[in-house]
Amino acid sequence: DFKANIRDSILTQQVVRDEVGRRLQMTQGQEQAYYDAHKQEFSQPEQVRLSEILIPTPADANDAALAAAKAKADDVEAKLKAGAKFDELAKTESGGSTAAQGGDLGQYKRGALSKVLEDQTFDLKAGQVTAPIRTRQGYVILKVTEHEDAGTPALKDIEPQVQEAMYMAQLQPALRAYLTKLREEAFI
């Protein structure tokens, strides 16, 4: 029964794709009109993509351990200012879980980070780096790898999403019309 259900589901998807989906035509003008009419749906908040180099400190670190971590963080900062590549330094110097990925932490919308980190990162442009910041985990140096302003991206930047939204909006009425036609033509 399970295999039969999966086979039926795949067949249904193939029929819908071949008989309905492939018949949907979208022109550049329709794309622009859809984008203009649905701009609010594509708007996004200000966000940054961050990478980190973390010099960890134990939770019960004494002054000497904190000073050693701070000195190492300052040394890393000096290497960055001298032109060292951030992702390579992250792989060799970072004690964070993201070290193997060059320190990549992913995207953060405004309001998702602690105030201390947000204040120091959202003012930076892509490619800029913070000074070492003291956190509970240790000293962290953050790099803004991308910085997107709030607002609606240009159509050329989000064309695949617009096309997908148009396709889904057109698919349901076209599928209903196709099923109605099949019912009318069916011999029972």
mmCIF file with all atom_site columns, N, CA and C in Angstrom, residues 52-58 61-74 76 93-96 117 130-142:
data_model
loop_
_atom_site.group_PDB
_atom_site.id
_atom_site.type_symbol
_atom_site.label_atom_id
_atom_site.label_alt_id
_atom_site.label_comp_id
_atom_site.label_asym_id
_atom_site.label_entity_id
_atom_site.label_seq_id
_atom_site.pdbx_PDB_ins_code
_atom_site.Cartn_x
_atom_site.Cartn_y
_atom_site.Cartn_z
_atom_site.occupancy
_atom_site.B_iso_or_equiv
_atom_site.pdbx_formal_charge
_atom_site.auth_seq_id
_atom_site.auth_comp_id
_atom_site.auth_asym_id
_atom_site.auth_atom_id
_atom_site.pdbx_PDB_model_num
ATOM 1   N N  . GLU A 1 52  ? 33.122 34.501 12.346 1.00 0.00 ? 52  GLU A N  1
ATOM 2   C CA . GLU A 1 52  ? 33.739 34.761 13.649 1.00 0.00 ? 52  GLU A CA 1
ATOM 3   C C  . GLU A 1 52  ? 35.093 34.088 13.775 1.00 0.00 ? 52  GLU A C  1
ATOM 4   N N  . ILE A 1 53  ? 35.929 34.720 14.589 1.00 0.00 ? 53  ILE A N  1
ATOM 5   C CA . ILE A 1 53  ? 37.124 34.063 15.132 1.00 0.00 ? 53  ILE A CA 1
ATOM 6   C C  . ILE A 1 53  ? 36.949 34.171 16.646 1.00 0.00 ? 53  ILE A C  1
ATOM 7   N N  . LEU A 1 54  ? 36.828 33.021 17.305 1.00 0.00 ? 54  LEU A N  1
ATOM 8   C CA . LEU A 1 54  ? 36.590 33.000 18.749 1.00 0.00 ? 54  LEU A CA 1
ATOM 9   C C  . LEU A 1 54  ? 37.839 32.514 19.476 1.00 0.00 ? 54  LEU A C  1
ATOM 10  N N  . ILE A 1 55  ? 38.281 33.315 20.424 1.00 0.00 ? 55  ILE A N  1
ATOM 11  C CA . ILE A 1 55  ? 39.360 32.905 21.328 1.00 0.00 ? 55  ILE A CA 1
ATOM 12  C C  . ILE A 1 55  ? 38.660 32.547 22.639 1.00 0.00 ? 55  ILE A C  1
ATOM 13  N N  . PRO A 1 56  ? 38.415 31.233 22.877 1.00 0.00 ? 56  PRO A N  1
ATOM 14  C CA . PRO A 1 56  ? 37.576 30.856 24.019 1.00 0.00 ? 56  PRO A CA 1
ATOM 15  C C  . PRO A 1 56  ? 38.264 31.046 25.361 1.00 0.00 ? 56  PRO A C  1
ATOM 16  N N  . THR A 1 57  ? 37.439 31.305 26.388 1.00 0.00 ? 57  THR A N  1
ATOM 17  C CA . THR A 1 57  ? 37.931 31.354 27.767 1.00 0.00 ? 57  THR A CA 1
ATOM 18  C C  . THR A 1 57  ? 36.998 30.486 28.604 1.00 0.00 ? 57  THR A C  1
ATOM 19  N N  . PRO A 1 58  ? 37.532 29.754 29.609 1.00 0.00 ? 58  PRO A N  1
ATOM 20  C CA . PRO A 1 58  ? 36.657 28.960 30.470 1.00 0.00 ? 58  PRO A CA 1
ATOM 21  C C  . PRO A 1 58  ? 35.723 29.856 31.283 1.00 0.00 ? 58  PRO A C  1
ATOM 22  N N  . ALA A 1 61  ? 37.367 31.515 34.274 1.00 0.00 ? 61  ALA A N  1
ATOM 23  C CA . ALA A 1 61  ? 38.726 31.985 33.939 1.00 0.00 ? 61  ALA A CA 1
ATOM 24  C C  . ALA A 1 61  ? 39.207 33.031 34.934 1.00 0.00 ? 61  ALA A C  1
ATOM 25  N N  . ASN A 1 62  ? 40.481 32.905 35.326 1.00 0.00 ? 62  ASN A N  1
ATOM 26  C CA . ASN A 1 62  ? 41.075 33.919 36.210 1.00 0.00 ? 62  ASN A CA 1
ATOM 27  C C  . ASN A 1 62  ? 41.642 35.056 35.358 1.00 0.00 ? 62  ASN A C  1
ATOM 28  N N  . ASP A 1 63  ? 42.170 36.062 36.016 1.00 0.00 ? 63  ASP A N  1
ATOM 29  C CA . ASP A 1 63  ? 42.665 37.251 35.310 1.00 0.00 ? 63  ASP A CA 1
ATOM 30  C C  . ASP A 1 63  ? 43.784 36.913 34.330 1.00 0.00 ? 63  ASP A C  1
ATOM 31  N N  . ALA A 1 64  ? 44.648 35.979 34.707 1.00 0.00 ? 64  ALA A N  1
ATOM 32  C CA . ALA A 1 64  ? 45.775 35.610 33.836 1.00 0.00 ? 64  ALA A CA 1
ATOM 33  C C  . ALA A 1 64  ? 45.263 34.956 32.547 1.00 0.00 ? 64  ALA A C  1
ATOM 34  N N  . ALA A 1 65  ? 44.258 34.071 32.668 1.00 0.00 ? 65  ALA A N  1
ATOM 35  C CA . ALA A 1 65  ? 43.696 33.397 31.487 1.00 0.00 ? 65  ALA A CA 1
ATOM 36  C C  . ALA A 1 65  ? 42.998 34.409 30.579 1.00 0.00 ? 65  ALA A C  1
ATOM 37  N N  . LEU A 1 66  ? 42.282 35.357 31.189 1.00 0.00 ? 66  LEU A N  1
ATOM 38  C CA . LEU A 1 66  ? 41.606 36.404 30.405 1.00 0.00 ? 66  LEU A CA 1
ATOM 39  C C  . LEU A 1 66  ? 42.622 37.277 29.680 1.00 0.00 ? 66  LEU A C  1
ATOM 40  N N  . ALA A 1 67  ? 43.716 37.606 30.378 1.00 0.00 ? 67  ALA A N  1
ATOM 41  C CA . ALA A 1 67  ? 44.747 38.447 29.761 1.00 0.00 ? 67  ALA A CA 1
ATOM 42  C C  . ALA A 1 67  ? 45.409 37.715 28.595 1.00 0.00 ? 67  ALA A C  1
ATOM 43  N N  . ALA A 1 68  ? 45.642 36.407 28.755 1.00 0.00 ? 68  ALA A N  1
ATOM 44  C CA . ALA A 1 68  ? 46.254 35.618 27.680 1.00 0.00 ? 68  ALA A CA 1
ATOM 45  C C  . ALA A 1 68  ? 45.327 35.544 26.472 1.00 0.00 ? 68  ALA A C  1
ATOM 46  N N  . ALA A 1 69  ? 44.029 35.345 26.730 1.00 0.00 ? 69  ALA A N  1
ATOM 47  C CA . ALA A 1 69  ? 43.051 35.295 25.638 1.00 0.00 ? 69  ALA A CA 1
ATOM 48  C C  . ALA A 1 69  ? 42.964 36.646 24.927 1.00 0.00 ? 69  ALA A C  1
ATOM 49  N N  . LYS A 1 70  ? 42.979 37.727 25.710 1.00 0.00 ? 70  LYS A N  1
ATOM 50  C CA . LYS A 1 70  ? 42.923 39.075 25.127 1.00 0.00 ? 70  LYS A CA 1
ATOM 51  C C  . LYS A 1 70  ? 44.161 39.340 24.266 1.00 0.00 ? 70  LYS A C  1
ATOM 52  N N  . ALA A 1 71  ? 45.324 38.904 24.758 1.00 0.00 ? 71  ALA A N  1
ATOM 53  C CA . ALA A 1 71  ? 46.565 39.090 23.996 1.00 0.00 ? 71  ALA A CA 1
ATOM 54  C C  . ALA A 1 71  ? 46.503 38.314 22.681 1.00 0.00 ? 71  ALA A C  1
ATOM 55  N N  . LYS A 1 72  ? 45.963 37.088 22.716 1.00 0.00 ? 72  LYS A N  1
ATOM 56  C CA . LYS A 1 72  ? 45.851 36.295 21.491 1.00 0.00 ? 72  LYS A CA 1
ATOM 57  C C  . LYS A 1 72  ? 44.867 36.950 20.525 1.00 0.00 ? 72  LYS A C  1
ATOM 58  N N  . ALA A 1 73  ? 43.743 37.461 21.050 1.00 0.00 ? 73  ALA A N  1
ATOM 59  C CA . ALA A 1 73  ? 42.754 38.144 20.209 1.00 0.00 ? 73  ALA A CA 1
ATOM 60  C C  . ALA A 1 73  ? 43.363 39.383 19.561 1.00 0.00 ? 73  ALA A C  1
ATOM 61  N N  . ASP A 1 74  ? 44.152 40.136 20.341 1.00 0.00 ? 74  ASP A N  1
ATOM 62  C CA . ASP A 1 74  ? 44.812 41.336 19.802 1.00 0.00 ? 74  ASP A CA 1
ATOM 63  C C  . ASP A 1 74  ? 45.814 40.959 18.708 1.00 0.00 ? 74  ASP A C  1
ATOM 64  N N  . VAL A 1 76  ? 45.589 38.303 16.746 1.00 0.00 ? 76  VAL A N  1
ATOM 65  C CA . VAL A 1 76  ? 44.788 37.944 15.561 1.00 0.00 ? 76  VAL A CA 1
ATOM 66  C C  . VAL A 1 76  ? 44.328 39.215 14.850 1.00 0.00 ? 76  VAL A C  1
ATOM 67  N N  . GLU A 1 93  ? 43.097 29.708 14.000 1.00 0.00 ? 93  GLU A N  1
ATOM 68  C CA . GLU A 1 93  ? 43.139 30.361 15.315 1.00 0.00 ? 93  GLU A CA 1
ATOM 69  C C  . GLU A 1 93  ? 41.850 30.257 16.125 1.00 0.00 ? 93  GLU A C  1
ATOM 70  N N  . SER A 1 94  ? 40.704 30.061 15.448 1.00 0.00 ? 94  SER A N  1
ATOM 71  C CA . SER A 1 94  ? 39.422 30.110 16.156 1.00 0.00 ? 94  SER A CA 1
ATOM 72  C C  . SER A 1 94  ? 39.177 28.832 16.952 1.00 0.00 ? 94  SER A C  1
ATOM 73  N N  . GLY A 1 95  ? 38.629 29.009 18.148 1.00 0.00 ? 95  GLY A N  1
ATOM 74  C CA . GLY A 1 95  ? 38.236 27.870 18.967 1.00 0.00 ? 95  GLY A CA 1
ATOM 75  C C  . GLY A 1 95  ? 36.741 27.655 18.919 1.00 0.00 ? 95  GLY A C  1
ATOM 76  N N  . GLY A 1 96  ? 36.068 28.315 17.977 1.00 0.00 ? 96  GLY A N  1
ATOM 77  C CA . GLY A 1 96  ? 34.621 28.183 17.847 1.00 0.00 ? 96  GLY A CA 1
ATOM 78  C C  . GLY A 1 96  ? 34.243 26.982 16.995 1.00 0.00 ? 96  GLY A C  1
ATOM 79  N N  . LEU A 1 117 ? 26.783 43.020 20.288 1.00 0.00 ? 117 LEU A N  1
ATOM 80  C CA . LEU A 1 117 ? 27.254 42.551 18.978 1.00 0.00 ? 117 LEU A CA 1
ATOM 81  C C  . LEU A 1 117 ? 26.578 43.318 17.841 1.00 0.00 ? 117 LEU A C  1
ATOM 82  N N  . THR A 1 130 ? 35.286 43.724 13.219 1.00 0.00 ? 130 THR A N  1
ATOM 83  C CA . THR A 1 130 ? 35.215 44.395 14.525 1.00 0.00 ? 130 THR A CA 1
ATOM 84  C C  . THR A 1 130 ? 36.532 44.219 15.272 1.00 0.00 ? 130 THR A C  1
ATOM 85  N N  . ALA A 1 131 ? 36.716 45.030 16.303 1.00 0.00 ? 131 ALA A N  1
ATOM 86  C CA . ALA A 1 131 ? 37.806 44.796 17.266 1.00 0.00 ? 131 ALA A CA 1
ATOM 87  C C  . ALA A 1 131 ? 37.373 43.602 18.119 1.00 0.00 ? 131 ALA A C  1
ATOM 88  N N  . PRO A 1 132 ? 38.286 42.979 18.884 1.00 0.00 ? 132 PRO A N  1
ATOM 89  C CA . PRO A 1 132 ? 37.876 41.866 19.757 1.00 0.00 ? 132 PRO A CA 1
ATOM 90  C C  . PRO A 1 132 ? 36.800 42.310 20.752 1.00 0.00 ? 132 PRO A C  1
ATOM 91  N N  . ILE A 1 133 ? 35.755 41.503 20.879 1.00 0.00 ? 133 ILE A N  1
ATOM 92  C CA . ILE A 1 133 ? 34.634 41.816 21.771 1.00 0.00 ? 133 ILE A CA 1
ATOM 93  C C  . ILE A 1 133 ? 34.594 40.748 22.867 1.00 0.00 ? 133 ILE A C  1
ATOM 94  N N  . ARG A 1 134 ? 34.511 41.179 24.116 1.00 0.00 ? 134 ARG A N  1
ATOM 95  C CA . ARG A 1 134 ? 34.435 40.234 25.239 1.00 0.00 ? 134 ARG A CA 1
ATOM 96  C C  . ARG A 1 134 ? 33.020 39.680 25.338 1.00 0.00 ? 134 ARG A C  1
ATOM 97  N N  . THR A 1 135 ? 32.877 38.349 25.316 1.00 0.00 ? 135 THR A N  1
ATOM 98  C CA . THR A 1 135 ? 31.583 37.690 25.484 1.00 0.00 ? 135 THR A CA 1
ATOM 99  C C  . THR A 1 135 ? 31.735 36.614 26.559 1.00 0.00 ? 135 THR A C  1
ATOM 100 N N  . ARG A 1 136 ? 30.627 35.933 26.869 1.00 0.00 ? 136 ARG A N  1
ATOM 101 C CA . ARG A 1 136 ? 30.691 34.854 27.868 1.00 0.00 ? 136 ARG A CA 1
ATOM 102 C C  . ARG A 1 136 ? 31.590 33.711 27.400 1.00 0.00 ? 136 ARG A C  1
ATOM 103 N N  . GLN A 1 137 ? 31.645 33.498 26.076 1.00 0.00 ? 137 GLN A N  1
ATOM 104 C CA . GLN A 1 137 ? 32.450 32.386 25.544 1.00 0.00 ? 137 GLN A CA 1
ATOM 105 C C  . GLN A 1 137 ? 33.941 32.743 25.439 1.00 0.00 ? 137 GLN A C  1
ATOM 106 N N  . GLY A 1 138 ? 34.245 34.011 25.399 1.00 0.00 ? 138 GLY A N  1
ATOM 107 C CA . GLY A 1 138 ? 35.629 34.446 25.239 1.00 0.00 ? 138 GLY A CA 1
ATOM 108 C C  . GLY A 1 138 ? 35.686 35.738 24.452 1.00 0.00 ? 138 GLY A C  1
ATOM 109 N N  . TYR A 1 139 ? 36.791 35.936 23.718 1.00 0.00 ? 139 TYR A N  1
ATOM 110 C CA . TYR A 1 139 ? 36.933 37.123 22.873 1.00 0.00 ? 139 TYR A CA 1
ATOM 111 C C  . TYR A 1 139 ? 36.593 36.739 21.434 1.00 0.00 ? 139 TYR A C  1
ATOM 112 N N  . VAL A 1 140 ? 35.695 37.506 20.839 1.00 0.00 ? 140 VAL A N  1
ATOM 113 C CA . VAL A 1 140 ? 35.270 37.190 19.475 1.00 0.00 ? 140 VAL A CA 1
ATOM 114 C C  . VAL A 1 140 ? 35.565 38.371 18.551 1.00 0.00 ? 140 VAL A C  1
ATOM 115 N N  . ILE A 1 141 ? 36.067 38.042 17.362 1.00 0.00 ? 141 ILE A N  1
ATOM 116 C CA . ILE A 1 141 ? 36.258 39.038 16.308 1.00 0.00 ? 141 ILE A CA 1
ATOM 117 C C  . ILE A 1 141 ? 35.272 38.663 15.207 1.00 0.00 ? 141 ILE A C  1
ATOM 118 N N  . LEU A 1 142 ? 34.451 39.605 14.814 1.00 0.00 ? 142 LEU A N  1
ATOM 119 C CA . LEU A 1 142 ? 33.414 39.337 13.804 1.00 0.00 ? 142 LEU A CA 1
ATOM 120 C C  . LEU A 1 142 ? 33.713 40.080 12.514 1.00 0.00 ? 142 LEU A C  1
#
